[in-house]
mmCIF file of C-alpha atoms and ligand atoms in Angstrom:
data_model
loop_
_atom_site.group_PDB
_atom_site.id
_atom_site.type_symbol
_atom_site.label_atom_id
_atom_site.label_comp_id
_atom_site.label_asym_id
_atom_site.label_seq_id
_atom_site.Cartn_x
_atom_site.Cartn_y
_atom_site.Cartn_z
ATOM 1 C CA MET A 360 -21.126 11.000 10.455
ATOM 2 C CA THR A 361 -18.577 10.724 7.848
ATOM 3 C CA GLY A 362 -14.782 10.820 8.338
ATOM 4 C CA LYS A 363 -12.186 11.647 6.109
ATOM 5 C CA PHE A 364 -9.636 10.150 3.619
ATOM 6 C CA ILE A 365 -6.152 11.782 3.899
ATOM 7 C CA THR A 366 -3.237 9.915 1.249
ATOM 8 C CA ILE A 367 0.149 10.498 1.662
ATOM 9 C CA GLU A 368 2.631 10.054 -1.648
ATOM 10 C CA GLY A 369 5.815 10.578 -2.987
ATOM 11 C CA SER A 370 9.125 8.393 -3.726
ATOM 12 C CA GLU A 371 10.382 6.028 -1.599
ATOM 13 C CA GLY A 372 12.282 7.484 1.294
ATOM 14 C CA VAL A 373 10.871 10.783 1.414
ATOM 15 C CA GLY A 374 9.232 10.326 4.973
ATOM 16 C CA LYS A 375 6.042 9.328 4.427
ATOM 17 C CA SER A 376 5.965 6.704 7.216
ATOM 18 C CA THR A 377 7.429 8.848 9.520
ATOM 19 C CA ASN A 378 4.687 11.761 8.607
ATOM 20 C CA ILE A 379 1.854 9.342 8.793
ATOM 21 C CA GLU A 380 2.545 8.721 12.674
ATOM 22 C CA PHE A 381 2.956 12.434 13.306
ATOM 23 C CA ILE A 382 -0.581 13.046 11.395
ATOM 24 C CA SER A 383 -1.902 10.209 13.195
ATOM 25 C CA ASN A 384 -0.703 11.599 16.536
ATOM 26 C CA TYR A 385 -1.830 15.171 16.035
ATOM 27 C CA LEU A 386 -5.535 14.354 14.854
ATOM 28 C CA LYS A 387 -5.377 11.872 17.865
ATOM 29 C CA SER A 388 -4.596 14.596 20.239
ATOM 30 C CA LYS A 389 -7.824 16.289 18.648
ATOM 31 C CA ASP A 390 -10.088 13.339 19.721
ATOM 32 C CA ILE A 391 -10.407 12.402 16.200
ATOM 33 C CA THR A 392 -10.003 8.413 15.513
ATOM 34 C CA THR A 393 -7.571 7.433 12.958
ATOM 35 C CA ILE A 394 -6.999 4.246 10.837
ATOM 36 C CA GLU A 395 -3.021 4.103 9.464
ATOM 37 C CA THR A 396 -3.139 1.625 6.708
ATOM 38 C CA ARG A 397 -1.021 1.686 3.590
ATOM 39 C CA GLU A 398 -1.164 0.178 0.070
ATOM 40 C CA PRO A 399 -0.533 -2.401 -1.702
ATOM 41 C CA GLY A 400 -2.141 -3.617 1.851
ATOM 42 C CA GLY A 401 -4.345 -2.901 4.421
ATOM 43 C CA THR A 402 -6.292 -5.940 4.623
ATOM 44 C CA LYS A 403 -5.200 -9.307 4.846
ATOM 45 C CA THR A 404 -5.761 -10.460 1.470
ATOM 46 C CA ALA A 405 -3.892 -7.055 0.005
ATOM 47 C CA GLU A 406 -1.285 -7.637 2.437
ATOM 48 C CA GLU A 407 -0.744 -10.926 0.524
ATOM 49 C CA ILE A 408 -0.851 -9.302 -3.266
ATOM 50 C CA ARG A 409 1.875 -6.921 -1.361
ATOM 51 C CA ARG A 410 3.923 -9.820 -0.657
ATOM 52 C CA VAL A 411 3.494 -11.055 -4.715
ATOM 53 C CA LEU A 412 4.244 -7.498 -5.663
ATOM 54 C CA LEU A 413 7.342 -6.749 -3.938
ATOM 55 C CA ASN A 414 8.866 -9.702 -3.289
ATOM 56 C CA THR A 415 12.433 -10.103 -5.156
ATOM 57 C CA GLU A 416 12.696 -13.923 -5.698
ATOM 58 C CA GLY A 417 10.426 -16.004 -7.616
ATOM 59 C CA GLU A 418 8.576 -15.744 -11.244
ATOM 60 C CA THR A 419 8.904 -12.643 -13.005
ATOM 61 C CA VAL A 420 6.195 -10.054 -12.258
ATOM 62 C CA PRO A 421 4.930 -9.146 -15.845
ATOM 63 C CA GLU A 422 4.094 -5.393 -16.148
ATOM 64 C CA ILE A 423 0.492 -5.721 -16.810
ATOM 65 C CA ALA A 424 -0.268 -8.236 -14.042
ATOM 66 C CA GLU A 425 1.633 -5.632 -11.623
ATOM 67 C CA LEU A 426 -0.725 -2.810 -12.495
ATOM 68 C CA LEU A 427 -3.784 -5.201 -12.028
ATOM 69 C CA LEU A 428 -2.471 -6.587 -8.871
ATOM 70 C CA PHE A 429 -2.186 -2.845 -7.375
ATOM 71 C CA PHE A 430 -5.839 -2.441 -8.355
ATOM 72 C CA ALA A 431 -6.914 -5.908 -7.150
ATOM 73 C CA ALA A 432 -5.395 -5.288 -3.713
ATOM 74 C CA ARG A 433 -6.782 -1.503 -3.903
ATOM 75 C CA SER A 434 -10.332 -2.973 -4.229
ATOM 76 C CA PHE A 435 -9.922 -5.333 -1.267
ATOM 77 C CA HIS A 436 -8.481 -2.500 0.917
ATOM 78 C CA ILE A 437 -11.393 0.080 -0.451
ATOM 79 C CA GLU A 438 -14.526 -2.200 0.124
ATOM 80 C CA ASN A 439 -13.032 -4.082 3.265
ATOM 81 C CA LEU A 440 -11.153 -1.162 4.897
ATOM 82 C CA ILE A 441 -11.471 2.266 3.845
ATOM 83 C CA LYS A 442 -15.239 2.790 3.279
ATOM 84 C CA PRO A 443 -16.189 1.264 6.424
ATOM 85 C CA ALA A 444 -14.142 3.029 8.324
ATOM 86 C CA ILE A 445 -14.989 6.841 6.724
ATOM 87 C CA ASN A 446 -18.460 5.796 7.162
ATOM 88 C CA GLN A 447 -18.223 5.287 10.722
ATOM 89 C CA GLY A 448 -16.655 8.488 10.966
ATOM 90 C CA HIS A 449 -13.275 7.444 11.114
ATOM 91 C CA TYR A 450 -10.109 9.448 9.373
ATOM 92 C CA VAL A 451 -8.229 7.088 7.211
ATOM 93 C CA ILE A 452 -4.413 7.869 6.650
ATOM 94 C CA CYS A 453 -3.130 6.029 3.815
ATOM 95 C CA ASP A 454 0.367 5.530 2.609
ATOM 96 C CA ARG A 455 -0.083 5.592 -1.374
ATOM 97 C CA PHE A 456 -2.983 5.531 -2.936
ATOM 98 C CA SER A 457 -4.277 5.712 -7.001
ATOM 99 C CA ASP A 458 -1.774 8.487 -7.564
ATOM 100 C CA ALA A 459 1.101 5.902 -6.633
ATOM 101 C CA THR A 460 -0.514 4.081 -9.502
ATOM 102 C CA ILE A 461 -0.559 6.771 -12.074
ATOM 103 C CA ALA A 462 3.029 8.151 -10.939
ATOM 104 C CA TYR A 463 5.017 4.551 -11.200
ATOM 105 C CA GLN A 464 3.351 2.758 -13.538
ATOM 106 C CA GLY A 465 1.898 5.310 -15.853
ATOM 107 C CA TYR A 466 5.049 7.995 -15.832
ATOM 108 C CA GLY A 467 7.836 4.982 -14.702
ATOM 109 C CA ARG A 468 6.464 2.199 -16.755
ATOM 110 C CA GLY A 469 5.028 3.778 -19.420
ATOM 111 C CA PHE A 470 1.414 2.439 -19.536
ATOM 112 C CA ASP A 471 -1.331 4.923 -20.883
ATOM 113 C CA VAL A 472 -2.800 7.467 -17.996
ATOM 114 C CA LYS A 473 -6.034 7.399 -19.656
ATOM 115 C CA ASP A 474 -6.404 3.543 -19.321
ATOM 116 C CA ILE A 475 -5.031 3.610 -15.703
ATOM 117 C CA ASN A 476 -7.873 6.234 -14.878
ATOM 118 C CA ILE A 477 -10.498 3.977 -16.249
ATOM 119 C CA ILE A 478 -9.602 0.947 -14.178
ATOM 120 C CA ALA A 479 -9.152 3.559 -11.202
ATOM 121 C CA ALA A 480 -12.749 4.801 -11.814
ATOM 122 C CA TRP A 481 -14.016 1.030 -11.776
ATOM 123 C CA VAL A 482 -12.507 0.279 -8.579
ATOM 124 C CA GLN A 483 -12.810 3.264 -6.423
ATOM 125 C CA LYS A 484 -16.142 4.431 -7.957
ATOM 126 C CA LYS A 485 -16.584 8.050 -6.294
ATOM 127 C CA LEU A 486 -14.110 7.586 -3.359
ATOM 128 C CA GLN A 487 -11.266 10.364 -3.797
ATOM 129 C CA PRO A 488 -8.784 11.561 -0.752
ATOM 130 C CA ASP A 489 -10.148 14.632 0.927
ATOM 131 C CA LEU A 490 -6.349 15.340 1.104
ATOM 132 C CA THR A 491 -3.228 13.982 -0.703
ATOM 133 C CA ILE A 492 0.008 15.328 0.777
ATOM 134 C CA LEU A 493 2.845 14.819 -1.413
ATOM 135 C CA LEU A 494 6.107 14.744 0.089
ATOM 136 C CA ASP A 495 8.250 15.678 -2.894
ATOM 137 C CA ALA A 496 12.349 15.341 -2.925
ATOM 138 C CA PRO A 497 14.911 14.840 -5.668
ATOM 139 C CA ALA A 498 14.960 11.170 -5.999
ATOM 140 C CA GLU A 499 18.133 10.685 -4.896
ATOM 141 C CA ILE A 500 17.729 12.018 -1.551
ATOM 142 C CA GLY A 501 14.780 9.740 -1.267
ATOM 143 C CA MET A 502 16.717 6.342 -2.295
ATOM 144 C CA GLN A 503 19.596 7.514 -0.020
ATOM 145 C CA ARG A 504 17.369 7.437 2.866
ATOM 146 C CA ALA A 505 15.736 4.626 1.840
ATOM 147 C CA LYS A 506 19.347 2.785 1.617
ATOM 148 C CA ASN A 507 20.194 3.554 4.932
ATOM 149 C CA ARG A 508 17.118 2.274 6.408
ATOM 150 C CA GLY A 509 18.119 -1.207 4.961
ATOM 151 C CA SER A 510 16.882 -3.875 2.517
ATOM 152 C CA ILE A 511 15.283 -3.138 -0.659
ATOM 153 C CA ASP A 512 11.986 -4.561 -2.549
ATOM 154 C CA ARG A 513 11.339 -5.470 -6.015
ATOM 155 C CA MET A 514 10.225 -1.828 -6.931
ATOM 156 C CA GLU A 515 13.311 -0.270 -5.429
ATOM 157 C CA THR A 516 15.513 -1.963 -8.140
ATOM 158 C CA GLU A 517 14.784 0.517 -10.787
ATOM 159 C CA ASP A 518 17.494 3.076 -12.116
ATOM 160 C CA ILE A 519 17.296 6.684 -11.031
ATOM 161 C CA SER A 520 15.841 7.657 -14.312
ATOM 162 C CA PHE A 521 12.534 5.761 -13.313
ATOM 163 C CA TYR A 522 12.409 7.712 -10.187
ATOM 164 C CA GLU A 523 12.716 10.673 -11.699
ATOM 165 C CA ARG A 524 9.599 10.251 -13.969
ATOM 166 C CA VAL A 525 7.594 9.110 -10.842
ATOM 167 C CA ARG A 526 8.682 12.350 -9.148
ATOM 168 C CA GLN A 527 7.538 14.308 -12.369
ATOM 169 C CA GLY A 528 4.327 12.422 -12.864
ATOM 170 C CA TYR A 529 3.585 13.000 -9.120
ATOM 171 C CA LEU A 530 4.047 16.867 -9.725
ATOM 172 C CA GLU A 531 2.023 16.969 -12.554
ATOM 173 C CA LEU A 532 -0.836 15.094 -10.928
ATOM 174 C CA ALA A 533 -0.420 17.667 -8.156
ATOM 175 C CA ASN A 534 -0.705 20.327 -10.627
ATOM 176 C CA GLU A 535 -4.108 18.481 -12.134
ATOM 177 C CA HIS A 536 -5.592 18.114 -9.078
ATOM 178 C CA LYS A 537 -4.862 21.232 -7.149
ATOM 179 C CA ASP A 538 -8.116 20.836 -4.922
ATOM 180 C CA ARG A 539 -6.960 17.742 -2.983
ATOM 181 C CA PHE A 540 -3.203 17.988 -3.470
ATOM 182 C CA VAL A 541 -0.440 20.020 -1.485
ATOM 183 C CA VAL A 542 2.807 19.593 -2.374
ATOM 184 C CA ILE A 543 5.587 19.918 0.546
ATOM 185 C CA ASP A 544 9.258 20.010 -0.074
ATOM 186 C CA ALA A 545 10.771 16.983 1.966
ATOM 187 C CA SER A 546 14.605 17.492 1.529
ATOM 188 C CA GLN A 547 14.001 20.313 4.516
ATOM 189 C CA SER A 548 14.542 19.090 8.063
ATOM 190 C CA LEU A 549 11.323 17.106 9.386
ATOM 191 C CA LYS A 550 10.596 19.970 11.716
ATOM 192 C CA LEU A 551 9.812 22.198 8.747
ATOM 193 C CA VAL A 552 8.196 19.313 6.713
ATOM 194 C CA GLN A 553 5.761 18.685 9.707
ATOM 195 C CA ALA A 554 5.113 22.286 10.462
ATOM 196 C CA GLU A 555 3.653 22.572 6.779
ATOM 197 C CA ILE A 556 1.858 19.410 7.497
ATOM 198 C CA LEU A 557 0.065 20.847 10.626
ATOM 199 C CA PHE A 558 -1.064 24.031 8.441
ATOM 200 C CA HIS A 559 -2.698 21.659 5.815
ATOM 201 C CA LEU A 560 -4.237 19.330 8.636
ATOM 202 C CA ASP A 561 -5.829 22.452 10.503
ATOM 203 C CA ARG A 562 -7.312 23.843 7.169
ATOM 204 C CA LEU A 563 -8.682 20.288 6.567
ATOM 205 C CA LEU A 564 -10.247 20.475 10.142
ATOM 206 C CA GLU A 565 -11.828 24.243 9.926
HETATM 207 N N1 LIG B 731 3.707 1.174 -5.482
HETATM 208 C C1 LIG B 731 3.631 1.200 -6.866
HETATM 209 O O1 LIG B 731 4.369 1.085 -8.174
HETATM 210 N N2 LIG B 731 1.881 1.471 -7.436
HETATM 211 C C2 LIG B 731 1.127 1.773 -6.370
HETATM 212 O O2 LIG B 731 0.024 1.528 -7.303
HETATM 213 C C3 LIG B 731 1.408 1.815 -5.267
HETATM 214 C C4 LIG B 731 2.610 1.625 -4.801
HETATM 215 C C5 LIG B 731 0.309 1.775 -4.259
HETATM 216 C C6 LIG B 731 5.661 0.210 -1.996
HETATM 217 O O3 LIG B 731 6.529 0.480 -0.982
HETATM 218 C C7 LIG B 731 6.157 0.156 -3.186
HETATM 219 O O4 LIG B 731 5.129 -0.108 -4.122
HETATM 220 C C8 LIG B 731 6.722 1.721 -3.656
HETATM 221 C C9 LIG B 731 5.951 2.179 -5.027
HETATM 222 C C10 LIG B 731 5.047 0.955 -5.479
HETATM 223 N N3 LIG B 731 8.005 1.471 -4.173
HETATM 224 N N4 LIG B 731 8.812 1.574 -5.022
HETATM 225 N N5 LIG B 731 9.988 1.765 -5.107
HETATM 226 P P1 LIG B 731 6.625 0.571 0.534
HETATM 227 O O5 LIG B 731 5.187 0.948 0.704
HETATM 228 O O6 LIG B 731 7.324 -0.545 1.346
HETATM 229 O O7 LIG B 731 7.608 1.550 0.658
HETATM 230 P P2 LIG B 731 7.742 2.981 -0.150
HETATM 231 O O8 LIG B 731 6.324 3.642 -0.386
HETATM 232 O O9 LIG B 731 8.681 2.974 -0.853
HETATM 233 O O10 LIG B 731 8.387 4.199 1.107
HETATM 234 P P3 LIG B 731 9.546 3.712 2.252
HETATM 235 O O11 LIG B 731 10.661 3.468 1.379
HETATM 236 O O12 LIG B 731 9.034 2.980 3.257
HETATM 237 O O13 LIG B 731 9.690 4.918 2.641
HETATM 238 P P4 LIG B 731 9.136 6.516 3.323
HETATM 239 O O14 LIG B 731 7.616 5.987 4.219
HETATM 240 O O15 LIG B 731 8.533 7.636 2.470
HETATM 241 O O16 LIG B 731 10.043 7.139 4.414
HETATM 242 P P5 LIG B 731 10.384 6.704 5.867
HETATM 243 O O17 LIG B 731 10.477 5.402 5.913
HETATM 244 O O18 LIG B 731 9.221 7.590 6.826
HETATM 245 O O19 LIG B 731 11.918 7.651 6.208
HETATM 246 C C11 LIG B 731 12.918 7.039 5.598
HETATM 247 C C12 LIG B 731 13.700 7.591 6.394
HETATM 248 O O20 LIG B 731 14.424 8.939 5.960
HETATM 249 C C13 LIG B 731 13.801 7.308 7.797
HETATM 250 O O21 LIG B 731 15.057 6.939 8.350
HETATM 251 C C14 LIG B 731 13.208 8.914 8.437
HETATM 252 O O22 LIG B 731 13.775 8.915 9.548
HETATM 253 C C15 LIG B 731 14.174 9.654 7.491
HETATM 254 N N6 LIG B 731 13.546 11.129 7.286
HETATM 255 C C16 LIG B 731 12.446 11.177 6.998
HETATM 256 N N7 LIG B 731 11.958 12.172 6.746
HETATM 257 C C17 LIG B 731 13.266 12.891 6.638
HETATM 258 C C18 LIG B 731 13.537 14.545 6.972
HETATM 259 N N8 LIG B 731 12.713 15.343 6.122
HETATM 260 N N9 LIG B 731 15.013 14.752 6.967
HETATM 261 C C19 LIG B 731 15.653 13.800 7.038
HETATM 262 N N10 LIG B 731 15.267 12.735 7.282
HETATM 263 C C20 LIG B 731 14.076 12.073 7.027
#
């Protein structure tokens, strides 16, 4: 029995965590076993790397170290959680995956996307999401929602142009990988966002 791998992408505050819970509840109502996880993180060591990546205090994180640490955490996550869960027939719902590295470190920081894809191929081997839901909204909307929610981490201290590049990067990725990406307007009401999510989940389950 083989499970499925669903990833949720988008800038901060667009509603990824909120909708992962919604997706998980829907799949559980269909008697599907789900595992909700996140990047960076998901396993003990990957969560330790997350702390290094998002901490606002201490030693400066060089951009190349940041890029490699996201992939180091991902390797722990894939080998010790994602692949075993899929092989046991579970649905893994993941808050961000390699598309985030292309959007943030590629389009945001300016690393060459070709180089990122080479590292991604080493780390992921053949693993690709079956469905990637991109929650898309103008950067100001997500930033405002994230601010209303509370404290900010190291990755949330960039200026607005950084997040606009990230958004553009995501939209280009969605256009390039139409086989697995769906784009949902996350500036709409949560009710409308979730109606669209259900439509795409039902298609995946067909
Ligand atoms: N990062 C990277 O650079 N490279 C990588 O490879 C990876 C990650 C994997 C991880 O942050 C950071 O790491 C992230 C990218 C970077 N940083 N940045 N910047 P994280 O995992 O801690 O958090 P996040 O990814 O930035 O997401 P978030 O801030 O937790 O937001 P969210 O999960 O998308 O949103 P939410 O918490 O579900 O919703 C935010 C609020 O909006 C909340 O009060 C909701 O009730 C509300 N909401 C949600 N939807 C709606 C709608 N439709 N209408 C109105 N209000 C809504």
